[in-house]
Each structure stands twice: as structure tokens, then as C-alpha cells.
N, CA, C and O atoms as CSV, one atom per row, in Angstrom:
chain,resi,resn,atom,element,x,y,z
A,1,MET,N,N,5.298,-9.877,15.945
A,1,MET,CA,C,5.688,-9.921,14.554
A,1,MET,C,C,6.413,-8.629,14.203
A,1,MET,O,O,6.167,-7.600,14.833
A,2,SER,N,N,7.278,-8.658,13.239
A,2,SER,CA,C,8.086,-7.509,12.846
A,2,SER,C,C,7.298,-6.529,11.999
A,2,SER,O,O,6.295,-6.881,11.378
A,3,THR,N,N,7.775,-5.286,11.986
A,3,THR,CA,C,7.224,-4.339,11.034
A,3,THR,C,C,7.847,-4.629,9.686
A,3,THR,O,O,8.936,-5.197,9.610
A,4,SER,N,N,7.163,-4.244,8.623
A,4,SER,CA,C,7.675,-4.557,7.291
A,4,SER,C,C,8.953,-3.806,6.982
A,4,SER,O,O,9.705,-4.232,6.105
A,5,GLY,N,N,9.235,-2.694,7.671
A,5,GLY,CA,C,10.442,-1.925,7.424
A,5,GLY,C,C,11.710,-2.682,7.772
A,5,GLY,O,O,12.790,-2.305,7.316
A,6,GLU,N,N,11.611,-3.736,8.562
A,6,GLU,CA,C,12.774,-4.498,8.976
A,6,GLU,C,C,13.118,-5.618,7.997
A,6,GLU,O,O,14.200,-6.198,8.088
A,7,LEU,N,N,12.235,-5.929,7.080
A,7,LEU,CA,C,12.458,-7.005,6.115
A,7,LEU,C,C,12.437,-6.438,4.701
A,7,LEU,O,O,11.783,-5.431,4.433
A,8,SER,N,N,13.155,-7.092,3.809
A,8,SER,CA,C,13.112,-6.683,2.405
A,8,SER,C,C,11.748,-7.057,1.826
A,8,SER,O,O,11.004,-7.842,2.414
A,9,ARG,N,N,11.439,-6.493,0.682
A,9,ARG,CA,C,10.175,-6.812,0.009
A,9,ARG,C,C,10.069,-8.312,-0.264
A,9,ARG,O,O,9.015,-8.911,-0.049
A,10,ALA,N,N,11.163,-8.920,-0.737
A,10,ALA,CA,C,11.166,-10.359,-1.031
A,10,ALA,C,C,10.934,-11.175,0.241
A,10,ALA,O,O,10.211,-12.171,0.216
A,11,ASP,N,N,11.544,-10.757,1.350
A,11,ASP,CA,C,11.355,-11.479,2.617
A,11,ASP,C,C,9.918,-11.355,3.119
A,11,ASP,O,O,9.354,-12.318,3.639
A,12,ARG,N,N,9.323,-10.159,2.963
A,12,ARG,CA,C,7.918,-9.977,3.380
A,12,ARG,C,C,7.016,-10.873,2.547
A,12,ARG,O,O,6.096,-11.493,3.080
A,13,LEU,N,N,7.269,-10.949,1.243
A,13,LEU,CA,C,6.472,-11.806,0.373
A,13,LEU,C,C,6.631,-13.271,0.778
A,13,LEU,O,O,5.646,-14.009,0.826
A,14,ALA,N,N,7.854,-13.694,1.066
A,14,ALA,CA,C,8.088,-15.077,1.494
A,14,ALA,C,C,7.337,-15.377,2.790
A,14,ALA,O,O,6.775,-16.462,2.941
A,15,GLU,N,N,7.323,-14.422,3.728
A,15,GLU,CA,C,6.582,-14.599,4.995
A,15,GLU,C,C,5.090,-14.773,4.731
A,15,GLU,O,O,4.448,-15.643,5.319
A,16,ARG,N,N,4.543,-13.946,3.849
A,16,ARG,CA,C,3.106,-14.018,3.551
A,16,ARG,C,C,2.759,-15.308,2.842
A,16,ARG,O,O,1.721,-15.907,3.122
A,17,MET,N,N,3.608,-15.748,1.929
A,17,MET,CA,C,3.338,-17.004,1.224
A,17,MET,C,C,3.453,-18.191,2.164
A,17,MET,O,O,2.719,-19.168,2.016
A,18,ALA,N,N,4.362,-18.123,3.130
A,18,ALA,CA,C,4.467,-19.193,4.122
A,18,ALA,C,C,3.185,-19.265,4.952
A,18,ALA,O,O,2.735,-20.354,5.307
A,19,ARG,N,N,2.604,-18.117,5.258
A,19,ARG,CA,C,1.372,-18.083,6.041
A,19,ARG,C,C,0.152,-18.384,5.187
A,19,ARG,O,O,-0.698,-19.182,5.582
A,20,ASP,N,N,0.052,-17.742,4.000
A,20,ASP,CA,C,-1.159,-17.805,3.185
A,20,ASP,C,C,-1.179,-18.934,2.169
A,20,ASP,O,O,-2.240,-19.282,1.652
A,21,GLY,N,N,-0.025,-19.507,1.880
A,21,GLY,CA,C,0.046,-20.526,0.842
A,21,GLY,C,C,0.508,-19.919,-0.469
A,21,GLY,O,O,0.721,-18.710,-0.563
A,22,ALA,N,N,0.661,-20.752,-1.467
A,22,ALA,CA,C,1.218,-20.328,-2.751
A,22,ALA,C,C,0.134,-20.030,-3.779
A,22,ALA,O,O,0.284,-20.334,-4.963
A,23,ALA,N,N,-0.956,-19.431,-3.314
A,23,ALA,CA,C,-2.048,-19.049,-4.221
A,23,ALA,C,C,-2.580,-17.685,-3.807
A,23,ALA,O,O,-2.491,-17.295,-2.643
A,24,CYS,N,N,-3.128,-16.972,-4.768
A,24,CYS,CA,C,-3.693,-15.648,-4.512
A,24,CYS,C,C,-4.892,-15.753,-3.572
A,24,CYS,O,O,-5.786,-16.571,-3.788
A,25,VAL,N,N,-4.908,-14.927,-2.535
A,25,VAL,CA,C,-5.996,-14.928,-1.564
A,25,VAL,C,C,-7.313,-14.498,-2.215
A,25,VAL,O,O,-8.387,-14.844,-1.722
A,26,TRP,N,N,-7.239,-13.747,-3.320
A,26,TRP,CA,C,-8.438,-13.220,-3.985
A,26,TRP,C,C,-8.997,-14.161,-5.049
A,26,TRP,O,O,-10.192,-14.455,-5.044
A,27,CYS,N,N,-8.146,-14.639,-5.966
A,27,CYS,CA,C,-8.665,-15.423,-7.095
A,27,CYS,C,C,-8.320,-16.904,-7.007
A,27,CYS,O,O,-8.876,-17.711,-7.752
A,28,GLY,N,N,-7.413,-17.270,-6.110
A,28,GLY,CA,C,-7.065,-18.672,-5.931
A,28,GLY,C,C,-6.051,-19.221,-6.923
A,28,GLY,O,O,-5.687,-20.394,-6.841
A,29,ARG,N,N,-5.584,-18.391,-7.866
A,29,ARG,CA,C,-4.602,-18.897,-8.838
A,29,ARG,C,C,-3.291,-19.205,-8.119
A,29,ARG,O,O,-2.838,-18.447,-7.262
A,30,GLU,N,N,-2.692,-20.346,-8.494
A,30,GLU,CA,C,-1.403,-20.753,-7.930
A,30,GLU,C,C,-0.304,-19.855,-8.486
A,30,GLU,O,O,-0.286,-19.548,-9.678
A,31,PHE,N,N,0.612,-19.435,-7.617
A,31,PHE,CA,C,1.734,-18.625,-8.058
A,31,PHE,C,C,2.711,-19.481,-8.845
A,31,PHE,O,O,2.916,-20.656,-8.540
A,32,GLY,N,N,3.300,-18.887,-9.845
A,32,GLY,CA,C,4.274,-19.583,-10.681
A,32,GLY,C,C,4.862,-18.616,-11.686
A,32,GLY,O,O,4.817,-17.399,-11.504
A,33,ARG,N,N,5.405,-19.166,-12.731
A,33,ARG,CA,C,6.074,-18.347,-13.738
A,33,ARG,C,C,5.129,-17.327,-14.377
A,33,ARG,O,O,5.539,-16.201,-14.659
A,34,LEU,N,N,3.888,-17.704,-14.604
A,34,LEU,CA,C,2.929,-16.811,-15.264
A,34,LEU,C,C,2.044,-16.036,-14.294
A,34,LEU,O,O,1.380,-15.079,-14.693
A,35,VAL,N,N,2.029,-16.435,-13.042
A,35,VAL,CA,C,1.211,-15.757,-12.022
A,35,VAL,C,C,2.157,-15.254,-10.944
A,35,VAL,O,O,2.580,-15.996,-10.057
A,36,ARG,N,N,2.476,-13.963,-11.049
A,36,ARG,CA,C,3.488,-13.375,-10.160
A,36,ARG,C,C,2.869,-12.996,-8.815
A,36,ARG,O,O,1.864,-12.287,-8.770
A,37,PRO,N,N,3.477,-13.475,-7.706
A,37,PRO,CA,C,2.965,-13.114,-6.383
A,37,PRO,C,C,3.421,-11.719,-5.959
A,37,PRO,O,O,4.519,-11.281,-6.303
A,38,THR,N,N,2.572,-11.035,-5.214
A,38,THR,CA,C,2.903,-9.732,-4.637
A,38,THR,C,C,2.346,-9.699,-3.218
A,38,THR,O,O,1.566,-10.566,-2.826
A,39,THR,N,N,2.752,-8.696,-2.461
A,39,THR,CA,C,2.103,-8.452,-1.177
A,39,THR,C,C,1.065,-7.360,-1.396
A,39,THR,O,O,1.339,-6.347,-2.039
A,40,ASP,N,N,-0.107,-7.575,-0.865
A,40,ASP,CA,C,-1.213,-6.631,-0.999
A,40,ASP,C,C,-1.595,-6.165,0.399
A,40,ASP,O,O,-1.801,-6.987,1.292
A,41,HIS,N,N,-1.692,-4.852,0.597
A,41,HIS,CA,C,-2.130,-4.322,1.893
A,41,HIS,C,C,-3.630,-4.541,2.023
A,41,HIS,O,O,-4.405,-4.006,1.231
A,42,LEU,N,N,-4.044,-5.319,3.011
A,42,LEU,CA,C,-5.459,-5.622,3.195
A,42,LEU,C,C,-6.252,-4.349,3.480
A,42,LEU,O,O,-7.300,-4.119,2.876
A,43,VAL,N,N,-5.755,-3.525,4.396
A,43,VAL,CA,C,-6.310,-2.191,4.584
A,43,VAL,C,C,-5.377,-1.272,3.801
A,43,VAL,O,O,-4.236,-1.054,4.210
A,44,PRO,N,N,-5.858,-0.727,2.668
A,44,PRO,CA,C,-4.974,0.095,1.835
A,44,PRO,C,C,-4.320,1.218,2.633
A,44,PRO,O,O,-4.914,1.767,3.560
A,45,ARG,N,N,-3.122,1.539,2.268
A,45,ARG,CA,C,-2.384,2.587,2.984
A,45,ARG,C,C,-3.117,3.915,2.924
A,45,ARG,O,O,-3.083,4.675,3.892
A,46,VAL,N,N,-3.785,4.217,1.805
A,46,VAL,CA,C,-4.519,5.484,1.710
A,46,VAL,C,C,-5.737,5.514,2.633
A,46,VAL,O,O,-6.304,6.579,2.882
A,47,LYS,N,N,-6.138,4.347,3.140
A,47,LYS,CA,C,-7.248,4.275,4.089
A,47,LYS,C,C,-6.751,4.056,5.509
A,47,LYS,O,O,-7.504,3.623,6.382
A,48,GLY,N,N,-5.478,4.356,5.734
A,48,GLY,CA,C,-4.909,4.271,7.068
A,48,GLY,C,C,-4.213,2.983,7.410
A,48,GLY,O,O,-3.749,2.817,8.538
A,49,GLY,N,N,-4.125,2.057,6.465
A,49,GLY,CA,C,-3.477,0.779,6.727
A,49,GLY,C,C,-1.980,0.926,6.902
A,49,GLY,O,O,-1.322,1.570,6.085
A,50,PRO,N,N,-1.429,0.338,7.955
A,50,PRO,CA,C,0.016,0.429,8.173
A,50,PRO,C,C,0.786,-0.495,7.236
A,50,PRO,O,O,0.228,-1.444,6.686
A,51,SER,N,N,2.039,-0.216,7.066
A,51,SER,CA,C,2.914,-1.064,6.267
A,51,SER,C,C,3.551,-2.089,7.202
A,51,SER,O,O,4.766,-2.101,7.402
A,52,TRP,N,N,2.721,-2.932,7.759
A,52,TRP,CA,C,3.137,-3.987,8.682
A,52,TRP,C,C,2.839,-5.336,8.047
A,52,TRP,O,O,1.945,-5.449,7.208
A,53,LEU,N,N,3.580,-6.350,8.442
A,53,LEU,CA,C,3.324,-7.708,7.945
A,53,LEU,C,C,1.883,-8.142,8.223
A,53,LEU,O,O,1.277,-8.848,7.417
A,54,GLU,N,N,1.350,-7.725,9.345
A,54,GLU,CA,C,-0.011,-8.129,9.713
A,54,GLU,C,C,-1.063,-7.549,8.766
A,54,GLU,O,O,-2.205,-8.008,8.762
A,55,ASN,N,N,-0.695,-6.558,7.972
A,55,ASN,CA,C,-1.630,-5.937,7.043
A,55,ASN,C,C,-1.398,-6.407,5.606
A,55,ASN,O,O,-1.967,-5.835,4.676
A,56,GLU,N,N,-0.589,-7.416,5.412
A,56,GLU,CA,C,-0.270,-7.870,4.066
A,56,GLU,C,C,-0.746,-9.293,3.836
A,56,GLU,O,O,-0.676,-10.143,4.723
A,57,VAL,N,N,-1.235,-9.535,2.614
A,57,VAL,CA,C,-1.618,-10.874,2.174
A,57,VAL,C,C,-0.904,-11.159,0.862
A,57,VAL,O,O,-0.485,-10.235,0.164
A,58,ALA,N,N,-0.767,-12.429,0.527
A,58,ALA,CA,C,-0.171,-12.818,-0.751
A,58,ALA,C,C,-1.260,-12.770,-1.817
A,58,ALA,O,O,-2.289,-13.435,-1.701
A,59,ALA,N,N,-1.020,-11.977,-2.855
A,59,ALA,CA,C,-1.979,-11.820,-3.945
A,59,ALA,C,C,-1.243,-11.820,-5.271
A,59,ALA,O,O,-0.068,-11.460,-5.339
A,60,CYS,N,N,-1.936,-12.224,-6.321
A,60,CYS,CA,C,-1.320,-12.145,-7.644
A,60,CYS,C,C,-1.286,-10.680,-8.080
A,60,CYS,O,O,-2.074,-9.860,-7.610
A,61,SER,N,N,-0.368,-10.373,-8.977
A,61,SER,CA,C,-0.223,-8.979,-9.404
A,61,SER,C,C,-1.480,-8.476,-10.100
A,61,SER,O,O,-1.803,-7.294,-9.989
A,62,ARG,N,N,-2.199,-9.341,-10.815
A,62,ARG,CA,C,-3.443,-8.929,-11.476
A,62,ARG,C,C,-4.470,-8.453,-10.457
A,62,ARG,O,O,-5.046,-7.377,-10.613
A,63,CYS,N,N,-4.699,-9.242,-9.425
A,63,CYS,CA,C,-5.683,-8.865,-8.403
A,63,CYS,C,C,-5.232,-7.633,-7.630
A,63,CYS,O,O,-6.041,-6.752,-7.340
A,64,ASN,N,N,-3.952,-7.564,-7.295
A,64,ASN,CA,C,-3.427,-6.433,-6.543
A,64,ASN,C,C,-3.650,-5.135,-7.323
A,64,ASN,O,O,-4.096,-4.137,-6.756
A,65,ARG,N,N,-3.340,-5.150,-8.613
A,65,ARG,CA,C,-3.535,-3.964,-9.461
A,65,ARG,C,C,-5.016,-3.622,-9.610
A,65,ARG,O,O,-5.406,-2.465,-9.458
A,66,ALA,N,N,-5.829,-4.614,-9.903
A,66,ALA,CA,C,-7.250,-4.387,-10.159
A,66,ALA,C,C,-7.984,-3.917,-8.908
A,66,ALA,O,O,-8.920,-3.123,-9.005
A,67,ARG,N,N,-7.584,-4.383,-7.764
A,67,ARG,CA,C,-8.238,-4.006,-6.512
A,67,ARG,C,C,-8.047,-2.529,-6.206
A,67,ARG,O,O,-8.970,-1.856,-5.749
A,68,GLY,N,N,-6.861,-2.038,-6.457
A,68,GLY,CA,C,-6.595,-0.630,-6.169
A,68,GLY,C,C,-6.773,-0.343,-4.692
A,68,GLY,O,O,-6.191,-1.022,-3.847
A,69,HIS,N,N,-7.581,0.668,-4.378
A,69,HIS,CA,C,-7.795,1.078,-2.987
A,69,HIS,C,C,-9.142,0.621,-2.437
A,69,HIS,O,O,-9.594,1.111,-1.402
A,70,ARG,N,N,-9.779,-0.315,-3.129
A,70,ARG,CA,C,-11.072,-0.811,-2.651
A,70,ARG,C,C,-10.888,-1.581,-1.349
A,70,ARG,O,O,-9.837,-2.173,-1.103
A,71,GLY,N,N,-11.917,-1.560,-0.532
A,71,GLY,CA,C,-11.890,-2.314,0.714
A,71,GLY,C,C,-11.888,-3.808,0.443
A,71,GLY,O,O,-12.298,-4.257,-0.628
A,72,ALA,N,N,-11.429,-4.564,1.411
A,72,ALA,CA,C,-11.334,-6.020,1.263
A,72,ALA,C,C,-12.692,-6.649,0.963
A,72,ALA,O,O,-12.785,-7.533,0.111
A,73,ALA,N,N,-13.738,-6.209,1.644
A,73,ALA,CA,C,-15.063,-6.797,1.434
A,73,ALA,C,C,-15.591,-6.483,0.039
A,73,ALA,O,O,-16.160,-7.355,-0.617
A,74,ASP,N,N,-15.408,-5.246,-0.422
A,74,ASP,CA,C,-15.854,-4.880,-1.774
A,74,ASP,C,C,-15.142,-5.711,-2.829
A,74,ASP,O,O,-15.767,-6.214,-3.762
A,75,TRP,N,N,-13.831,-5.851,-2.676
A,75,TRP,CA,C,-13.072,-6.608,-3.670
A,75,TRP,C,C,-13.402,-8.104,-3.580
A,75,TRP,O,O,-13.466,-8.780,-4.607
A,76,ALA,N,N,-13.611,-8.622,-2.380
A,76,ALA,CA,C,-13.994,-10.030,-2.232
A,76,ALA,C,C,-15.323,-10.284,-2.942
A,76,ALA,O,O,-15.479,-11.290,-3.634
A,77,ASP,N,N,-16.273,-9.375,-2.768
A,77,ASP,CA,C,-17.571,-9.512,-3.453
A,77,ASP,C,C,-17.384,-9.515,-4.967
A,77,ASP,O,O,-17.982,-10.331,-5.667
A,78,GLU,N,N,-16.557,-8.606,-5.472
A,78,GLU,CA,C,-16.292,-8.526,-6.916
A,78,GLU,C,C,-15.630,-9.799,-7.427
A,78,GLU,O,O,-16.002,-10.313,-8.482
A,79,CYS,N,N,-14.654,-10.307,-6.685
A,79,CYS,CA,C,-13.982,-11.543,-7.085
A,79,CYS,C,C,-14.963,-12.704,-7.145
A,79,CYS,O,O,-14.916,-13.514,-8.071
A,80,GLU,N,N,-15.844,-12.786,-6.170
A,80,GLU,CA,C,-16.830,-13.874,-6.155
A,80,GLU,C,C,-17.822,-13.736,-7.312
A,80,GLU,O,O,-18.286,-14.742,-7.849
A,81,ARG,N,N,-18.150,-12.502,-7.702
A,81,ARG,CA,C,-18.997,-12.302,-8.883
A,81,ARG,C,C,-18.302,-12.842,-10.136
A,81,ARG,O,O,-18.956,-13.291,-11.077
A,82,GLN,N,N,-16.963,-12.792,-10.133
A,82,GLN,CA,C,-16.176,-13.323,-11.249
A,82,GLN,C,C,-16.053,-14.851,-11.170
A,82,GLN,O,O,-15.548,-15.481,-12.099
A,83,GLY,N,N,-16.508,-15.440,-10.072
A,83,GLY,CA,C,-16.423,-16.889,-9.897
A,83,GLY,C,C,-15.122,-17.353,-9.272
A,83,GLY,O,O,-14.779,-18.533,-9.345
A,84,TRP,N,N,-14.384,-16.412,-8.644
A,84,TRP,CA,C,-13.105,-16.758,-8.043
A,84,TRP,C,C,-13.289,-17.179,-6.592
A,84,TRP,O,O,-14.148,-16.631,-5.900
A,85,PRO,N,N,-12.499,-18.146,-6.113
A,85,PRO,CA,C,-12.645,-18.681,-4.752
A,85,PRO,C,C,-11.905,-17.838,-3.701
A,85,PRO,O,O,-10.811,-18.202,-3.270
A,86,VAL,N,N,-12.492,-16.736,-3.300
A,86,VAL,CA,C,-11.867,-15.851,-2.308
A,86,VAL,C,C,-11.708,-16.600,-0.984
A,86,VAL,O,O,-12.619,-17.302,-0.544
A,87,ASP,N,N,-10.553,-16.444,-0.361
A,87,ASP,CA,C,-10.288,-17.060,0.938
A,87,ASP,C,C,-10.743,-16.091,2.041
A,87,ASP,O,O,-9.921,-15.434,2.681
A,88,ARG,N,N,-12.057,-16.016,2.251
A,88,ARG,CA,C,-12.616,-15.083,3.233
A,88,ARG,C,C,-12.112,-15.375,4.649
A,88,ARG,O,O,-11.892,-14.454,5.436
A,89,ALA,N,N,-11.935,-16.644,4.964
A,89,ALA,CA,C,-11.434,-16.995,6.299
A,89,ALA,C,C,-10.043,-16.400,6.515
A,89,ALA,O,O,-9.749,-15.911,7.606
A,90,ARG,N,N,-9.185,-16.432,5.494
A,90,ARG,CA,C,-7.843,-15.855,5.594
A,90,ARG,C,C,-7.940,-14.343,5.763
A,90,ARG,O,O,-7.192,-13.761,6.548
A,91,LEU,N,N,-8.853,-13.701,5.037
A,91,LEU,CA,C,-9.020,-12.250,5.143
A,91,LEU,C,C,-9.459,-11.860,6.553
A,91,LEU,O,O,-8.925,-10.916,7.136
A,92,VAL,N,N,-10.422,-12.582,7.091
A,92,VAL,CA,C,-10.914,-12.292,8.441
A,92,VAL,C,C,-9.798,-12.506,9.460
A,92,VAL,O,O,-9.599,-11.670,10.341
A,93,LEU,N,N,-9.075,-13.610,9.350
A,93,LEU,CA,C,-7.976,-13.891,10.277
A,93,LEU,C,C,-6.903,-12.801,10.207
A,93,LEU,O,O,-6.394,-12.361,11.239
A,94,THR,N,N,-6.563,-12.373,9.003
A,94,THR,CA,C,-5.545,-11.332,8.842
A,94,THR,C,C,-6.016,-10.016,9.444
A,94,THR,O,O,-5.243,-9.335,10.118
A,95,LEU,N,N,-7.267,-9.649,9.211
A,95,LEU,CA,C,-7.794,-8.414,9.798
A,95,LEU,C,C,-7.805,-8.487,11.321
A,95,LEU,O,O,-7.513,-7.497,11.992
A,96,ARG,N,N,-8.138,-9.644,11.867
A,96,ARG,CA,C,-8.114,-9.800,13.330
A,96,ARG,C,C,-6.693,-9.714,13.875
A,96,ARG,O,O,-6.460,-9.112,14.923
A,97,ASP,N,N,-5.742,-10.318,13.159
A,97,ASP,CA,C,-4.332,-10.222,13.566
A,97,ASP,C,C,-3.861,-8.776,13.517
A,97,ASP,O,O,-3.135,-8.323,14.401
A,98,LEU,N,N,-4.275,-8.054,12.485
A,98,LEU,CA,C,-3.904,-6.642,12.370
A,98,LEU,C,C,-4.507,-5.834,13.503
A,98,LEU,O,O,-3.844,-4.968,14.074
A,99,SER,N,N,-5.750,-6.108,13.830
A,99,SER,CA,C,-6.408,-5.412,14.938
A,99,SER,C,C,-5.671,-5.661,16.252
A,99,SER,O,O,-5.484,-4.739,17.045
A,100,ALA,N,N,-5.257,-6.896,16.482
A,100,ALA,CA,C,-4.505,-7.233,17.699
A,100,ALA,C,C,-3.151,-6.528,17.712
A,100,ALA,O,O,-2.710,-6.055,18.759
A,101,ALA,N,N,-2.491,-6.456,16.562
A,101,ALA,CA,C,-1.195,-5.771,16.488
A,101,ALA,C,C,-1.354,-4.283,16.783
A,101,ALA,O,O,-0.513,-3.687,17.455
A,102,ILE,N,N,-2.427,-3.688,16.284
A,102,ILE,CA,C,-2.678,-2.273,16.549
A,102,ILE,C,C,-2.969,-2.057,18.035
A,102,ILE,O,O,-2.517,-1.074,18.622
A,103,ALA,N,N,-3.716,-2.969,18.636
A,103,ALA,CA,C,-4.018,-2.859,20.071
A,103,ALA,C,C,-2.729,-2.901,20.892
A,103,ALA,O,O,-2.614,-2.216,21.908
A,104,THR,N,N,-1.766,-3.704,20.451
A,104,THR,CA,C,-0.492,-3.821,21.149
A,104,THR,C,C,0.405,-2.612,20.911
A,104,THR,O,O,0.992,-2.070,21.847
A,105,ARG,N,N,0.505,-2.195,19.660
A,105,ARG,CA,C,1.433,-1.121,19.288
A,105,ARG,C,C,0.840,0.275,19.428
A,105,ARG,O,O,1.565,1.250,19.622
A,106,GLY,N,N,-0.475,0.361,19.329
A,106,GLY,CA,C,-1.147,1.662,19.422
A,106,GLY,C,C,-1.191,2.389,18.091
A,106,GLY,O,O,-0.636,1.940,17.089
A,107,GLY,N,N,-1.871,3.531,18.116
A,107,GLY,CA,C,-1.989,4.353,16.920
A,107,GLY,C,C,-2.946,3.772,15.904
A,107,GLY,O,O,-3.827,2.980,16.240
A,108,GLN,N,N,-2.767,4.170,14.669
A,108,GLN,CA,C,-3.526,3.640,13.532
A,108,GLN,C,C,-5.038,3.852,13.660
A,108,GLN,O,O,-5.817,2.951,13.347
A,109,ARG,N,N,-5.458,5.040,14.121
A,109,ARG,CA,C,-6.889,5.310,14.313
A,109,ARG,C,C,-7.715,5.105,13.060
A,109,ARG,O,O,-8.782,4.492,13.102
A,110,LYS,N,N,-7.223,5.614,11.954
A,110,LYS,CA,C,-7.962,5.497,10.698
A,110,LYS,C,C,-8.124,4.027,10.306
A,110,LYS,O,O,-9.183,3.629,9.820
A,111,ALA,N,N,-7.094,3.232,10.512
A,111,ALA,CA,C,-7.145,1.808,10.157
A,111,ALA,C,C,-8.132,1.051,11.034
A,111,ALA,O,O,-8.779,0.117,10.561
A,112,ARG,N,N,-8.261,1.434,12.298
A,112,ARG,CA,C,-9.175,0.729,13.212
A,112,ARG,C,C,-10.605,0.750,12.694
A,112,ARG,O,O,-11.286,-0.276,12.711
A,113,ALA,N,N,-11.063,1.903,12.236
A,113,ALA,CA,C,-12.428,2.020,11.706
A,113,ALA,C,C,-12.577,1.179,10.443
A,113,ALA,O,O,-13.601,0.524,10.249
A,114,GLN,N,N,-11.576,1.195,9.600
A,114,GLN,CA,C,-11.603,0.426,8.358
A,114,GLN,C,C,-11.646,-1.079,8.654
A,114,GLN,O,O,-12.380,-1.818,7.999
A,115,ILE,N,N,-10.868,-1.528,9.632
A,115,ILE,CA,C,-10.847,-2.945,10.008
A,115,ILE,C,C,-12.224,-3.373,10.523
A,115,ILE,O,O,-12.754,-4.404,10.108
A,116,ALA,N,N,-12.797,-2.582,11.423
A,116,ALA,CA,C,-14.110,-2.925,11.991
A,116,ALA,C,C,-15.157,-3.029,10.893
A,116,ALA,O,O,-15.958,-3.964,10.884
A,117,SER,N,N,-15.157,-2.091,9.981
A,117,SER,CA,C,-16.113,-2.086,8.877
A,117,SER,C,C,-15.940,-3.316,7.988
A,117,SER,O,O,-16.920,-3.968,7.628
A,118,GLN,N,N,-14.709,-3.627,7.641
A,118,GLN,CA,C,-14.453,-4.766,6.754
A,118,GLN,C,C,-14.772,-6.090,7.452
A,118,GLN,O,O,-15.295,-7.007,6.819
A,119,LEU,N,N,-14.470,-6.199,8.732
A,119,LEU,CA,C,-14.792,-7.429,9.465
A,119,LEU,C,C,-16.303,-7.656,9.526
A,119,LEU,O,O,-16.767,-8.785,9.363
A,120,ARG,N,N,-17.063,-6.604,9.757
A,120,ARG,CA,C,-18.535,-6.737,9.787
A,120,ARG,C,C,-19.039,-7.300,8.470
A,120,ARG,O,O,-19.927,-8.153,8.461
A,121,ARG,N,N,-18.490,-6.839,7.372
A,121,ARG,CA,C,-18.958,-7.272,6.055
A,121,ARG,C,C,-18.431,-8.659,5.669
A,121,ARG,O,O,-19.141,-9.426,5.019
A,122,LEU,N,N,-17.215,-8.985,6.056
A,122,LEU,CA,C,-16.625,-10.263,5.666
A,122,LEU,C,C,-17.072,-11.425,6.552
A,122,LEU,O,O,-17.130,-12.572,6.108
A,123,ASP,N,N,-17.379,-11.118,7.777
A,123,ASP,CA,C,-17.649,-12.147,8.792
A,123,ASP,C,C,-19.109,-12.587,8.801
A,123,ASP,O,O,-19.545,-13.240,9.749
A,124,THR,N,N,-19.870,-12.245,7.772
A,124,THR,CA,C,-21.298,-12.621,7.762
A,124,THR,C,C,-21.525,-13.911,7.034
A,124,THR,O,O,-22.662,-14.371,6.932
């Protein structure tokens, strides 16, 4: 898969929506005129997450903003407390894909620990 630097922001979003569907991975709202889609880094960049397609999910702008730099498992728990249908299977699959991409490309030490921690919490 390509690094995000090779695609425009709109193209990266289109790739994620093709993979994830036309609904927010966190709250399940369908994207449309009133629900703007964005790409959300599953492992936040400040926590070592790379700016790669494998680290991005399709999320609504509300969830992306509200999540901030929280880990995927923490935000998934919060969303479920709100009664939102979090796509945990998609989160786990994306984290595993990111882990495989890191194994292939190397580096990303900080992200590796974050991925392992989030997978332990999400995969239960």
C-alpha cells in the first residue's frame, strides 16, 4: 500500500471510505451533506503513528475532533458509553494491517508499543 504522502487528502479519504464504508467507524453515522467524512489517524501522530494509509480510518469530523489524541480503545469505550455502534472489528483489522506495514517498512518504534496496547484492549 502507498504512503499517504503520495496521495492527496481527498484521494486518501476516498481510499479509506472504499475500505471502511460510507459511515463513521466510531459513531456509525452515514456520511453525507451534514456528516462530513475525514481521515482519522488510528494511532495518533503524537503517539508515534505514521501518516500512512494503513493508519487511517474514515471518521466523521465530530468524532475526529472529539477524540483528539486519545487511544483507539479509550475512544471506542467512550463512544459505546454514548450508545454509538463502534466498528471494533474494523479497528482491530486496521491496527493489524498497520503492524504488518511497519514490519515490512521498519521503524515506527513508538507506534509499535501503541498498536500492541490498543490491540490487547480492543481484541477482548
